[in-house]
Coordinates of C-alpha atoms in Angstrom, one line a residue:
M1 CA 2.9 -22.3 -5.8
T2 CA 3.2 -19.4 -8.2
T3 CA 3.1 -15.9 -6.6
T4 CA 0.7 -13.4 -8.0
F5 CA 2.5 -10.1 -8.1
R6 CA 0.5 -6.8 -7.8
I7 CA 1.6 -3.4 -8.8
A8 CA -0.1 -0.5 -6.9
P9 CA 0.7 2.9 -8.3
S10 CA 0.6 5.6 -5.6
I11 CA -1.5 8.6 -6.7
L12 CA 0.6 10.8 -4.4
S13 CA 2.9 11.2 -7.4
A14 CA 0.1 11.7 -9.9
D15 CA -1.0 15.1 -11.4
F16 CA -3.5 16.3 -8.8
A17 CA -5.2 18.6 -11.4
R18 CA -6.2 15.5 -13.4
L19 CA -6.6 12.7 -10.8
G20 CA -9.6 10.9 -12.3
E21 CA -7.8 10.8 -15.7
E22 CA -4.5 9.7 -14.0
V23 CA -6.3 6.8 -12.3
K24 CA -7.8 5.7 -15.6
S25 CA -4.5 6.0 -17.4
V26 CA -2.5 4.0 -14.9
I27 CA -5.2 1.2 -14.8
D28 CA -5.2 1.1 -18.6
A29 CA -1.4 0.8 -18.3
G30 CA -1.8 -2.4 -16.2
A31 CA -2.1 -1.3 -12.5
D32 CA -3.5 -4.0 -10.2
W33 CA -4.4 -1.7 -7.3
I34 CA -4.7 2.1 -6.8
H35 CA -2.7 3.1 -3.7
F36 CA -3.8 6.1 -1.6
D37 CA -1.2 7.7 0.7
V38 CA -3.3 9.6 3.3
M39 CA -1.3 12.0 5.4
D40 CA -2.6 14.3 8.1
N41 CA 0.3 16.8 8.9
H42 CA 0.3 15.4 12.4
Y43 CA 1.5 11.8 12.3
V44 CA 3.6 12.7 9.3
P45 CA 4.7 16.2 8.1
N46 CA 2.5 16.5 5.0
L47 CA -1.2 16.8 4.1
T48 CA -2.8 14.9 1.2
F49 CA -6.4 13.7 0.7
G50 CA -9.4 12.6 2.6
P51 CA -12.4 10.3 2.0
M52 CA -14.1 12.7 -0.4
V53 CA -11.3 12.3 -2.9
C54 CA -11.5 8.5 -2.5
Q55 CA -15.3 8.7 -3.1
A56 CA -14.8 10.9 -6.2
L57 CA -12.2 8.6 -7.7
K58 CA -14.0 5.3 -7.0
P59 CA -16.0 5.4 -10.3
H60 CA -12.7 5.9 -12.2
A61 CA -11.1 2.9 -10.5
K62 CA -12.1 0.3 -13.0
T63 CA -10.7 -1.4 -16.1
A64 CA -11.9 -0.6 -19.7
E65 CA -14.1 -3.7 -19.3
G66 CA -15.7 -2.2 -16.2
V67 CA -14.0 -4.5 -13.6
A68 CA -13.4 -2.7 -10.3
V69 CA -9.7 -2.1 -9.4
P70 CA -9.1 -2.3 -5.6
I71 CA -8.4 1.0 -3.8
D72 CA -5.6 0.4 -1.3
V73 CA -5.7 3.1 1.4
H74 CA -2.5 3.6 3.5
L75 CA -3.4 5.8 6.6
M76 CA -0.5 7.9 7.9
I77 CA -2.7 9.5 10.4
S78 CA -3.4 9.6 14.1
P79 CA -6.0 8.9 15.5
V80 CA -7.0 6.2 13.1
D81 CA -10.6 5.1 13.7
A82 CA -12.8 8.0 12.5
L83 CA -11.0 8.5 9.2
A84 CA -10.7 4.8 8.6
A85 CA -14.5 4.6 8.9
G86 CA -14.8 7.5 6.5
F87 CA -12.6 5.8 3.9
A88 CA -14.5 2.5 4.3
E89 CA -17.7 4.4 3.5
A90 CA -16.0 6.2 0.6
G91 CA -15.3 2.9 -1.2
A92 CA -11.9 1.8 0.0
D93 CA -11.2 -2.0 -0.5
L94 CA -8.2 -2.2 1.8
I95 CA -7.3 0.1 4.7
S96 CA -3.9 -0.2 6.5
F97 CA -2.6 1.9 9.4
H98 CA 0.4 2.2 11.6
P99 CA 0.2 0.4 14.9
D100 CA 1.8 3.2 16.8
A101 CA -0.9 5.6 15.6
S102 CA -3.7 3.7 17.2
G103 CA -4.4 3.5 21.0
H104 CA -5.9 0.0 20.5
V105 CA -4.5 -1.8 17.5
H106 CA -6.8 -4.8 17.6
R107 CA -9.9 -2.7 18.0
S108 CA -8.9 -0.5 15.1
I109 CA -8.5 -3.7 12.9
Q110 CA -11.9 -4.9 14.1
A111 CA -13.5 -1.6 13.3
I112 CA -12.2 -1.6 9.7
K113 CA -13.2 -5.2 9.1
S114 CA -16.7 -4.6 10.5
K115 CA -17.2 -2.3 7.5
G116 CA -16.6 -5.2 5.2
V117 CA -13.1 -3.8 4.2
K118 CA -9.8 -5.7 4.4
A119 CA -7.4 -4.4 7.1
G120 CA -3.6 -4.1 7.2
L121 CA -0.8 -3.0 9.4
V122 CA 2.1 -0.8 8.3
F123 CA 5.6 -0.8 9.7
N124 CA 8.0 2.1 9.5
P125 CA 11.7 1.5 8.8
A126 CA 12.8 1.4 12.5
E127 CA 9.6 -0.3 13.8
P128 CA 9.7 -4.0 14.9
L129 CA 7.1 -6.5 13.7
D130 CA 6.3 -7.6 17.3
V131 CA 2.6 -6.6 17.2
L132 CA 2.0 -9.2 14.5
Q133 CA 2.4 -11.9 17.2
W134 CA -1.0 -10.7 18.4
T135 CA -2.7 -9.6 15.2
I136 CA -1.7 -11.7 12.3
D137 CA -4.8 -13.9 12.5
D138 CA -7.0 -10.8 12.0
I139 CA -5.3 -8.9 9.1
D140 CA -5.2 -9.2 5.3
L141 CA -2.2 -7.1 4.5
I142 CA 1.3 -6.3 5.9
L143 CA 2.9 -3.1 4.5
I144 CA 6.6 -2.6 5.0
M145 CA 7.8 0.9 4.6
S146 CA 11.1 1.1 2.7
V147 CA 11.3 4.9 3.2
N148 CA 10.3 7.1 6.1
P149 CA 6.7 8.0 5.6
G150 CA 5.6 11.5 4.7
F151 CA 7.1 12.3 1.3
G152 CA 7.2 10.8 -2.1
G153 CA 10.4 10.3 -4.2
Q154 CA 12.7 8.9 -1.5
S155 CA 15.4 6.3 -1.9
F156 CA 14.9 2.7 -0.9
I157 CA 16.2 1.7 2.6
D158 CA 18.1 -1.6 2.2
S159 CA 17.4 -2.8 5.8
A160 CA 13.7 -3.1 4.7
L161 CA 14.7 -6.3 2.8
R162 CA 15.5 -8.1 6.1
K163 CA 12.1 -7.0 7.5
I164 CA 10.3 -8.2 4.4
E165 CA 12.0 -11.6 4.9
Q166 CA 10.8 -11.7 8.5
A167 CA 7.3 -10.8 7.6
R168 CA 7.2 -13.5 4.9
K169 CA 8.2 -16.1 7.5
L170 CA 5.5 -14.9 9.8
I171 CA 2.9 -15.1 7.0
E172 CA 3.9 -18.6 6.0
A173 CA 3.8 -19.7 9.7
S174 CA 0.3 -18.3 10.0
G175 CA -0.9 -20.3 7.0
R176 CA -3.2 -17.4 6.0
D177 CA -3.6 -15.5 2.7
I178 CA -2.0 -12.2 3.6
R179 CA -0.6 -9.7 1.1
L180 CA 3.0 -8.5 1.7
E181 CA 3.2 -5.0 0.3
V182 CA 6.3 -2.7 0.1
D183 CA 6.2 1.1 -0.2
G184 CA 9.0 3.4 -0.9
G185 CA 11.7 3.8 -3.6
I186 CA 10.4 0.8 -5.6
K187 CA 11.8 1.0 -9.2
V188 CA 12.4 -1.3 -12.2
D189 CA 16.0 -1.9 -11.1
N190 CA 15.2 -3.0 -7.5
I191 CA 11.7 -4.6 -7.7
R192 CA 13.2 -8.1 -8.3
R193 CA 15.3 -7.9 -5.1
V194 CA 12.3 -6.9 -3.1
A195 CA 10.2 -9.8 -4.6
D196 CA 13.1 -12.2 -3.8
A197 CA 12.9 -11.1 -0.1
G198 CA 9.2 -12.1 -0.1
A199 CA 7.1 -9.2 -1.2
D200 CA 4.1 -9.8 -3.6
T201 CA 2.7 -6.3 -3.8
F202 CA 4.6 -3.2 -4.8
V203 CA 3.7 0.5 -4.4
A204 CA 5.4 2.8 -6.9
G205 CA 4.8 6.5 -7.1
S206 CA 7.3 8.7 -8.9
A207 CA 8.8 5.6 -10.7
I208 CA 5.5 5.3 -12.7
F209 CA 3.9 8.8 -12.6
G210 CA 7.3 10.5 -13.2
Q211 CA 7.6 8.9 -16.6
P212 CA 5.8 9.8 -19.8
D213 CA 4.7 6.2 -20.6
Y214 CA 3.1 4.4 -17.6
K215 CA 2.5 1.2 -19.5
R216 CA 6.2 0.9 -20.4
V217 CA 7.3 1.2 -16.7
I218 CA 4.7 -1.3 -15.5
D219 CA 5.6 -3.7 -18.3
Q220 CA 9.3 -3.4 -17.3
M221 CA 8.4 -4.1 -13.7
R222 CA 6.5 -7.2 -14.6
L223 CA 9.4 -8.3 -16.8
A224 CA 11.8 -7.9 -13.9
L225 CA 9.4 -9.9 -11.7
G226 CA 9.5 -12.7 -14.2

């Protein structure tokens, strides 16, 4: 079976003064998803954007032909449920959160899915995948952090490759259609290794938005993925 790879540029690294334009530009350059890194200055030491920004950008998240591009929201917040509901109402297509940020992980997943939105779980570099034993039948996405959350522009942590391999085995054993996403330090020169470990969806921030030609970078990533 051929793997469908998805590239999800993180607008955390975009020009905040021109966000709508940046979203359009990166979609024109070939982005598959738009990744929202939501930070609360509590769970992580930084503060980014809330549901209002998601709602404002939703009309921009479409191809030149008018096809909607999924908005992939990664919540680095605690508590989870109220803001997850806010993002669902603002037009998010996928919402993922950190298990240790929710008092009741399964209930938080159910709350997201009850809004008609896909739900995912996120795992920090030193966090085990144990909770998947109880939740894998209910989620649509697993996001492996290959940096510590809270800041853009960090270097890839190599031990994440082992975790990606573990997560891929769990997905295959479940028999379900679950995306395996990786976030942190993804670049043209390491994206192939990350795919070989089992990932199919790649978040890239500064590697794309830090370059003058977004299409060139995304094309190079696709070439590396083969």
